[in-house]
Amino acid sequence: MGITKDYKRVELSAVLGLVGTGPNILYLKAGGKDAGLVAVGANERVIIWDLRTKELVRQLLGPASTVTSMARSPDQKTMAVGYRDGSVHIFDVSSGECEITFQGHKRAVTALAFDAAGMRLVSGSQDTDLTVWDLVSESGLFRLKGHTGEITKAVFMKEHNILVSSSKDKLVKFWDLDIQHCFKTLVGHRTEVYSFVLVNKGHRIITGSADSELRVWDITFRDEMDESETVEPSKKAKKDDSDDEDAEDDESSPLVCVSKGSVMREARDPVRGLVVDASEQHLLCHGPGRKCEVFVLASEEELQKKLKKRRKKARLRAAASGMEEEEVAEPTLTVEDEVRRVDTFKLSAKVKGVDVVAKDGLLQVATLLSNNCVETTQVQIVDAHNVSCQETSGINRSGHRSEVRTLAFSSDGNLFLSASGEQVKLWNRSSLQCISTFDCDYALCSSFAPGDKHVIIGTKSGKLQIFDVSSRTMTSCIDAHEDTVWSLSMAPKDKNGIITGSKDQTVKFWKFELVASPDDESGRKHLTLVHTRTLKMDDQVTCVTYSPDQRLLAVALLDNTVKVFFVDTLKLFHTLYGGSAPVLCMDISTDSTVIATGAADKNVKLWGLDFGDLKKSLYAHDDSVSCVKFIPRTHLFFSGGKDRLVKQWDADSYQHIITLKGHHAEVRALAVSPDGSFLVSSSHDMSLRLWEKTDGILVLDEEREQEREKEEEQEIIQSDEPVVAGEATTEVMAGRKTVDAVKGAESLIEAMDIYEEEIRKLAEHAAQCRCQGKQVPPPPPHPLMQAYKADSPAEFVLILLQKIRSSEIEETLLVLPFDYTTKLLKVLEVFLKNGWQTELSVRCVCFLLRIHQGQITSNQVLLPTLDSLRDLTKDRVKEFKDMVGYNLYAMQLLKIKVEEKQEDKLFADATSRFKQKKKKRKVHAPVVS
């Protein structure tokens, strides 16, 4: 048996460089104590920032999936976060802990909204479904099907039990939640509806679509109409006639929608978001561009004043022209008078999300931008002609404005640099803080100079830029190449220079020199590079690297080959060929014996430097391999690809060791610390991830087994019914089948088997006691019962039933086979007889009877159980209801007593203060002689 090679486990240590990546931004506790807090989505987490101090306050961590939607509760104590995997998590904002998890969608959640009481939540998804959740019972209520496109927004009406939703199918639908039915559809849009807002206490809806118009609709509820009041024919004619069904006035509909017209926007791009402040007087609209438009929603008082002025002007014009007042047309108000655009302000980058809060007569606008930045703008509206917009602050120092293309560690491993299209940042690995930022050109490669006091950057424009770390200035800018500098490599032994490879088909050798600057009067010398040699190539150079012994030089070309030269004579030593795509990255092991090359053909090839032979070709990634790095003093190496994964490999056994998941876009760069303990990776998702080698032992067989289990879990989830857009069904479950639901069903099945076995043992024990006429020692309980500390078999089943999450109870019971369903009903009867968990027991009984009604009622054996359950549920629910009612009224009585005590105390304080003032007046009163 061969010797087993041990590997150390590599785990995620920290995530850096993120401010916000989407999808939107939310103010928290607006107008209250924490009015300066905003929540933004940042890949798989939600970050809460303090806009005043520009510091990170808290992070909300959910599943390893991208955040796609967010919503805050009315009391702003909780937040709902939707993810790309279809899950919805409810977080406590103060503690950052996840309280509830819902699994109800098969694709990304794109819309979330709380009702006015904060007791219900609606989620919309790319799977075209709407799901309403009960936050009190932590369960799904029902699913609404009707849209045929991705849901873009959903909102509860405050005064009525109605839900409004918009979708990319160009429709806005109104749903009656009492009957779970769509009773009204607005079809007046020609393109996808991306957002809408309800204003004027739900009596007006403003919608935004992919064109340059904001459409306005008036909503009238029939229960608010007088019996004689009907829709005027003139208003009725304004309704969209593109659909005959919508144009008709449906008497059964609880509301009537009348189109008021449309308001033209200044921008011509599609609407991406509509937001109103709490007073519903100001509307903000933004598209995918850099502009944000401000609209004012006129109040009824302002409209009457405007109408009065127009009537007065009309009378004056009639008197001047000699016309009678009856002959003058009656002035009317237009939709532009009611929804008036007052200003447009421009941001520094494309807008992803906007939120607004009115404070002290000003609008505080927080915007999340596409360049990983948050900006705040102060808007002051005096009148229609006096509007000022001023950018007040922003959060941008914590990350890059574009993706990081290159990484490098310092010689001691305490610092690492990251460079993007506009900045170079230095990070302290221990404190995880950015300590320096330099402005640079578009960086593609980088390295620390000897001594770690300077940083060298190769740019897209062909320049080499050198920055002084201590003074935070650029000391040299050298026109090194005529085209892009793709790669540079430090001389590993003497460290007296670097080599650069460029798109201009040359490899250049540079030597470090200290020269005096003519602009520096102190005569201080600064570091620069002097060109010494040039190696001409036949094609564009994509990557260059020294061998650690500085004997060889490897150059990757665009013709799919890698040429290896002697450094001293520049003579060709080997040509590594055989790839089907250009080599994009490469690295050489510390002992200078193995070179690993990564190419656009998804393969990593391992070559021997002694003879130039191909040792192994590894199918490493599902997309192009973008970076390869060896761990110092080993033959282990990391590879990163455009498939969002970082993988570790063994170049001796050619085995895949571990896959590091975490990035949400293609991996751009890798850097390994000199001691091999740390790895930092960058990605197009704007994040930097620091990975640390731990002391945990990694066993390859166990790792492969875990990967197979995850694949099986995905197959279980995907084995559910496929999504059919617009599918109409009479009974649709709110949740969906998950791995946890299947595991819960398996645990219940096991518990039922143990229950039957224990019941049989107890029956045999009782019979044995009767036969012998004395008490016999009882049989030992099942080991699982002892582990869960259950005193009886029924209590053991109850404990396992309680361990299933409330949001997955229905799905778990739905997975149970019917024979176990009948067994569970008998156990639930025992629960109700003992008064255990009345709410949970009744919920399970009702659900099982509703799902298996036909089979259960046709089973004669279950009739006694059903009769018993019918009586028990009534009695237990009545007892539970009486207990809740008693406690409720007792709490109300306590509240009244507390208020009375507070009033008495307030009155006593006021009386004592009055007496003290009276005494002071007597003391200071003048003495009359």
Coordinates of C-alpha atoms in Angstrom, one line a residue, residues 306-644:
K306 CA -53.4 76.3 -10.2
L307 CA -56.9 75.7 -11.6
K308 CA -58.2 78.9 -10.0
K309 CA -55.4 80.9 -11.6
R310 CA -56.1 79.5 -15.0
R311 CA -59.8 80.3 -14.7
K312 CA -58.9 83.9 -13.7
K313 CA -56.6 84.2 -16.7
A314 CA -59.3 82.8 -18.9
R315 CA -61.8 85.4 -17.7
L316 CA -59.3 88.2 -18.2
R317 CA -58.6 87.0 -21.8
A318 CA -62.3 86.8 -22.5
A319 CA -62.9 90.3 -21.2
A320 CA -60.1 91.7 -23.3
S321 CA -61.4 90.0 -26.4
G322 CA -65.0 91.0 -25.7
M323 CA -66.2 87.4 -25.4
E324 CA -68.8 86.2 -23.0
E325 CA -67.6 84.0 -20.1
E326 CA -69.9 81.2 -21.2
E327 CA -68.2 81.1 -24.6
V328 CA -64.7 80.5 -23.0
A329 CA -63.6 76.9 -22.7
E330 CA -63.3 75.7 -19.1
P331 CA -59.6 75.4 -18.1
T332 CA -58.5 71.9 -17.2
L333 CA -55.5 70.3 -15.5
T334 CA -53.2 68.0 -17.4
V335 CA -51.2 65.1 -16.1
E336 CA -48.1 67.2 -16.4
D337 CA -49.5 69.5 -13.8
E338 CA -50.0 66.7 -11.4
V339 CA -46.6 64.9 -12.1
R340 CA -44.1 67.7 -12.8
R341 CA -40.4 67.1 -13.6
V342 CA -38.3 69.7 -11.8
D343 CA -34.7 68.6 -12.2
T344 CA -32.2 66.0 -13.4
F345 CA -28.9 65.4 -11.7
K346 CA -26.1 63.3 -13.1
L347 CA -24.0 60.8 -11.2
S348 CA -20.4 59.8 -11.8
A349 CA -21.3 56.3 -13.1
K350 CA -24.3 54.2 -14.2
V351 CA -27.0 53.9 -11.5
K352 CA -28.0 50.6 -10.1
G353 CA -30.4 51.6 -7.3
V354 CA -31.8 54.7 -5.7
D355 CA -33.5 55.4 -2.3
V356 CA -34.7 58.8 -0.9
V357 CA -35.6 60.1 2.5
A358 CA -37.1 63.6 3.2
K359 CA -35.3 65.3 6.1
D360 CA -35.6 68.9 7.3
G361 CA -37.2 70.0 4.0
L362 CA -34.4 68.4 1.9
L363 CA -34.3 65.2 -0.1
Q364 CA -31.4 63.0 0.9
V365 CA -30.8 60.7 -2.2
A366 CA -28.6 57.6 -1.8
T367 CA -27.5 56.0 -5.1
L368 CA -25.7 52.7 -5.7
L369 CA -23.5 53.0 -8.8
S370 CA -22.2 50.3 -11.1
N371 CA -18.6 51.0 -10.3
N372 CA -18.7 49.7 -6.7
C373 CA -19.5 53.0 -5.1
V374 CA -22.3 54.7 -3.1
E375 CA -23.0 58.4 -3.6
T376 CA -25.4 60.7 -1.7
T377 CA -27.0 63.8 -3.2
Q378 CA -28.9 66.5 -1.4
V379 CA -31.8 68.0 -3.4
Q380 CA -33.5 71.2 -2.3
I381 CA -36.8 72.1 -4.0
V382 CA -38.0 75.6 -3.3
D383 CA -40.3 75.8 -6.3
A384 CA -40.5 74.5 -9.9
H385 CA -37.8 77.0 -11.0
N386 CA -35.6 76.9 -7.9
V387 CA -34.1 73.4 -7.5
S388 CA -30.5 72.7 -6.3
C389 CA -28.7 69.4 -6.3
Q390 CA -25.4 68.9 -4.5
E391 CA -23.3 65.8 -4.0
T392 CA -22.6 65.6 -0.3
S393 CA -20.5 62.5 0.3
G394 CA -19.8 59.0 -1.0
I395 CA -18.3 55.6 0.0
N396 CA -15.6 54.7 -2.5
R397 CA -12.3 54.2 -0.6
S398 CA -13.1 50.6 0.3
G399 CA -12.8 49.2 -3.2
H400 CA -11.9 49.6 -6.8
R401 CA -14.0 51.3 -9.4
S402 CA -13.4 48.5 -11.9
E403 CA -12.3 44.9 -11.8
V404 CA -8.9 44.1 -10.4
R405 CA -6.6 42.7 -13.1
T406 CA -3.4 42.1 -11.2
L407 CA -2.3 41.1 -7.7
A408 CA 1.1 40.8 -6.0
F409 CA 2.4 40.0 -2.5
S410 CA 5.3 41.8 -0.8
S411 CA 8.4 39.9 0.1
D412 CA 7.4 39.4 3.7
G413 CA 3.7 38.6 2.9
N414 CA 2.3 41.3 5.1
L415 CA 1.2 43.5 2.3
F416 CA -0.4 42.8 -1.1
L417 CA -1.4 45.2 -3.9
S418 CA -4.3 45.1 -6.2
A419 CA -4.5 47.2 -9.4
S420 CA -7.4 48.0 -11.7
G421 CA -8.2 50.3 -14.6
E422 CA -7.7 53.4 -12.6
Q423 CA -6.2 52.7 -9.2
V424 CA -3.5 50.8 -7.3
K425 CA -4.4 49.9 -3.7
L426 CA -2.1 48.5 -1.0
W427 CA -3.7 46.3 1.6
N428 CA -2.5 45.2 5.0
R429 CA -3.1 41.4 5.2
S430 CA -3.4 41.3 9.0
S431 CA -5.8 44.3 9.5
L432 CA -7.5 43.8 6.1
Q433 CA -7.5 47.6 5.6
C434 CA -6.5 49.6 2.6
I435 CA -3.4 51.7 3.6
S436 CA -2.6 53.5 0.3
T437 CA -4.2 54.3 -3.0
F438 CA -2.5 55.5 -6.1
D439 CA -4.0 56.7 -9.4
C440 CA -2.6 54.9 -12.4
D441 CA -3.4 53.9 -16.0
Y442 CA -5.2 50.7 -16.9
A443 CA -3.0 48.1 -15.0
L444 CA -2.5 44.6 -16.3
C445 CA 0.6 43.4 -14.4
S446 CA 2.4 44.4 -11.2
S447 CA 5.2 43.6 -8.8
F448 CA 6.8 44.9 -5.7
A449 CA 10.4 46.3 -6.2
P450 CA 13.1 44.9 -3.9
G451 CA 12.7 46.3 -0.4
D452 CA 8.9 46.6 -0.9
K453 CA 9.2 50.4 -0.9
H454 CA 8.2 50.7 -4.6
V455 CA 5.5 49.2 -6.8
I456 CA 5.9 48.6 -10.5
I457 CA 2.8 48.6 -12.8
G458 CA 2.6 47.5 -16.4
T459 CA -0.3 49.3 -18.2
K460 CA -2.5 48.8 -21.2
S461 CA -1.0 51.9 -22.9
G462 CA 2.5 50.3 -22.9
K463 CA 3.9 52.3 -20.0
L464 CA 5.7 51.1 -16.8
Q465 CA 4.8 53.2 -13.8
I466 CA 6.7 53.2 -10.5
F467 CA 5.1 54.3 -7.3
D468 CA 6.8 55.2 -4.0
V469 CA 4.8 53.5 -1.2
S470 CA 5.9 55.9 1.6
S471 CA 5.2 59.2 -0.2
R472 CA 2.3 57.8 -2.2
T473 CA 3.4 59.4 -5.4
M474 CA 4.4 58.2 -8.9
T475 CA 8.2 58.6 -9.2
S476 CA 8.7 57.3 -12.8
C477 CA 6.6 56.8 -15.9
I478 CA 8.4 55.0 -18.7
D479 CA 7.2 54.5 -22.2
A480 CA 8.4 50.9 -22.3
H481 CA 6.5 49.4 -25.2
E482 CA 4.5 50.6 -28.2
D483 CA 1.5 48.5 -27.2
T484 CA 0.0 46.7 -24.2
V485 CA 2.3 45.3 -21.5
W486 CA 0.7 42.0 -20.8
S487 CA 3.2 40.6 -18.3
L488 CA 6.2 41.4 -16.2
S489 CA 8.5 39.2 -14.1
M490 CA 11.0 40.1 -11.4
A491 CA 14.5 38.6 -11.6
P492 CA 14.2 36.0 -8.8
K493 CA 17.8 35.6 -7.7
D494 CA 19.7 39.0 -7.9
K495 CA 16.5 41.1 -8.1
N496 CA 18.3 43.7 -10.0
G497 CA 15.7 44.1 -12.8
I498 CA 12.6 42.9 -14.5
I499 CA 11.5 41.6 -17.9
T500 CA 8.3 42.7 -19.7
G501 CA 6.3 41.1 -22.5
S502 CA 4.1 43.1 -24.8
K503 CA 1.6 43.0 -27.6
D504 CA 4.2 44.7 -29.8
Q505 CA 6.0 41.3 -30.1
T506 CA 9.0 42.2 -28.0
V507 CA 10.4 41.0 -24.6
K508 CA 12.5 43.7 -22.9
F509 CA 15.0 43.5 -20.1
W510 CA 15.1 46.3 -17.6
K511 CA 17.6 47.2 -14.8
F512 CA 16.9 49.1 -11.6
E513 CA 18.8 52.4 -11.1
L514 CA 18.6 55.2 -8.7
V515 CA 18.7 58.6 -10.4
A516 CA 18.3 62.2 -9.1
S517 CA 15.2 64.0 -10.1
P518 CA 15.8 67.5 -11.6
D519 CA 12.6 68.7 -10.0
D520 CA 13.6 67.6 -6.5
E521 CA 15.7 70.4 -4.9
S522 CA 16.7 68.1 -2.0
G523 CA 18.7 65.9 -4.4
R524 CA 16.9 62.8 -3.2
K525 CA 17.3 59.9 -5.7
H526 CA 14.3 57.9 -6.9
L527 CA 14.0 54.4 -8.4
T528 CA 13.7 54.0 -12.2
L529 CA 14.2 51.4 -14.9
V530 CA 16.9 51.4 -17.6
H531 CA 16.3 49.3 -20.8
T532 CA 19.2 46.9 -21.4
R533 CA 18.2 44.2 -23.9
T534 CA 15.3 43.4 -26.3
L535 CA 14.2 40.0 -27.5
K536 CA 12.2 40.1 -30.8
M537 CA 9.4 37.5 -31.1
D538 CA 7.4 36.3 -34.1
D539 CA 4.0 36.9 -32.6
Q540 CA 2.4 38.9 -29.8
V541 CA 3.6 38.0 -26.3
T542 CA 0.9 37.0 -23.8
C543 CA 3.0 36.1 -20.8
V544 CA 6.6 36.0 -19.6
T545 CA 8.2 34.6 -16.6
Y546 CA 11.7 33.8 -15.2
S547 CA 12.6 30.4 -13.8
P548 CA 13.3 30.7 -10.0
D549 CA 17.0 29.8 -10.6
Q550 CA 17.1 32.7 -13.2
R551 CA 18.6 30.3 -15.8
L552 CA 15.6 30.2 -18.2
L553 CA 13.0 32.5 -19.5
A554 CA 9.6 31.3 -20.7
V555 CA 7.7 33.4 -23.3
A556 CA 4.1 32.6 -24.3
L557 CA 3.0 33.7 -27.7
L558 CA -0.3 34.2 -29.5
D559 CA 0.5 31.3 -31.8
N560 CA -0.4 28.7 -29.1
T561 CA 3.3 28.0 -28.2
V562 CA 5.6 28.7 -25.3
K563 CA 9.3 29.3 -26.1
V564 CA 11.9 28.8 -23.4
F565 CA 15.2 30.7 -23.7
F566 CA 18.5 30.8 -21.8
V567 CA 18.6 34.1 -20.0
D568 CA 22.3 34.8 -20.5
T569 CA 22.6 34.1 -24.3
L570 CA 18.9 34.3 -25.2
K571 CA 19.2 31.1 -27.2
L572 CA 16.2 29.0 -27.7
F573 CA 16.1 26.0 -25.4
H574 CA 12.6 24.5 -25.8
T575 CA 9.4 25.1 -27.7
L576 CA 6.4 23.9 -25.9
Y577 CA 3.6 23.3 -28.5
G578 CA 0.5 21.2 -28.7
G579 CA -2.2 23.6 -27.3
S580 CA -5.3 24.5 -29.3
A581 CA -5.5 28.0 -27.9
P582 CA -3.1 30.7 -26.8
V583 CA -1.5 30.4 -23.4
L584 CA -2.9 33.2 -21.2
C585 CA -0.9 32.5 -18.0
M586 CA 2.0 30.3 -16.7
D587 CA 4.2 29.8 -13.7
I588 CA 7.3 27.7 -12.9
S589 CA 7.8 25.7 -9.7
T590 CA 10.4 26.8 -7.2
D591 CA 12.9 24.0 -8.2
S592 CA 12.6 25.1 -11.8
T593 CA 11.6 21.6 -13.0
V594 CA 7.9 22.0 -13.9
I595 CA 6.1 24.7 -15.8
A596 CA 2.3 25.0 -15.7
T597 CA 0.5 26.8 -18.6
G598 CA -3.1 27.8 -18.7
A599 CA -4.9 28.5 -22.0
A600 CA -8.2 29.5 -23.5
D601 CA -8.9 25.8 -24.3
K602 CA -9.8 25.3 -20.6
N603 CA -6.8 23.1 -20.0
V604 CA -3.8 23.4 -17.7
K605 CA -0.7 21.7 -19.2
L606 CA 2.3 20.5 -17.1
W607 CA 5.7 20.4 -18.8
G608 CA 9.1 19.3 -17.8
L609 CA 11.7 22.1 -18.2
D610 CA 14.6 19.6 -18.5
F611 CA 13.4 18.1 -21.8
G612 CA 10.3 20.2 -22.7
D613 CA 8.1 17.1 -22.5
L614 CA 4.4 17.3 -21.8
K615 CA 3.8 15.5 -18.6
K616 CA 0.0 15.9 -18.3
S617 CA -2.9 17.9 -19.7
L618 CA -5.6 18.6 -17.1
Y619 CA -9.1 19.6 -18.0
A620 CA -9.1 22.3 -15.3
H621 CA -12.1 24.6 -15.8
D622 CA -15.3 24.9 -17.8
D623 CA -14.1 28.1 -19.4
S624 CA -10.8 29.8 -20.2
V625 CA -8.0 29.5 -17.6
S626 CA -7.0 33.0 -16.6
C627 CA -4.3 32.5 -14.0
V628 CA -1.9 29.9 -12.6
K629 CA 0.3 30.2 -9.5
F630 CA 2.6 27.6 -7.8
I631 CA 2.8 27.4 -4.0
P632 CA 6.5 28.2 -3.1
R633 CA 8.7 25.2 -2.4
T634 CA 6.1 22.7 -3.5
H635 CA 4.6 21.2 -6.7
L636 CA 1.1 22.3 -5.7
F637 CA -0.5 25.0 -7.7
F638 CA -3.7 27.1 -8.0
S639 CA -5.6 27.8 -11.2
G640 CA -8.4 30.3 -11.7
G641 CA -10.8 30.5 -14.6
K642 CA -13.7 32.3 -16.2
D643 CA -16.0 29.6 -14.7
R644 CA -15.8 31.5 -11.3

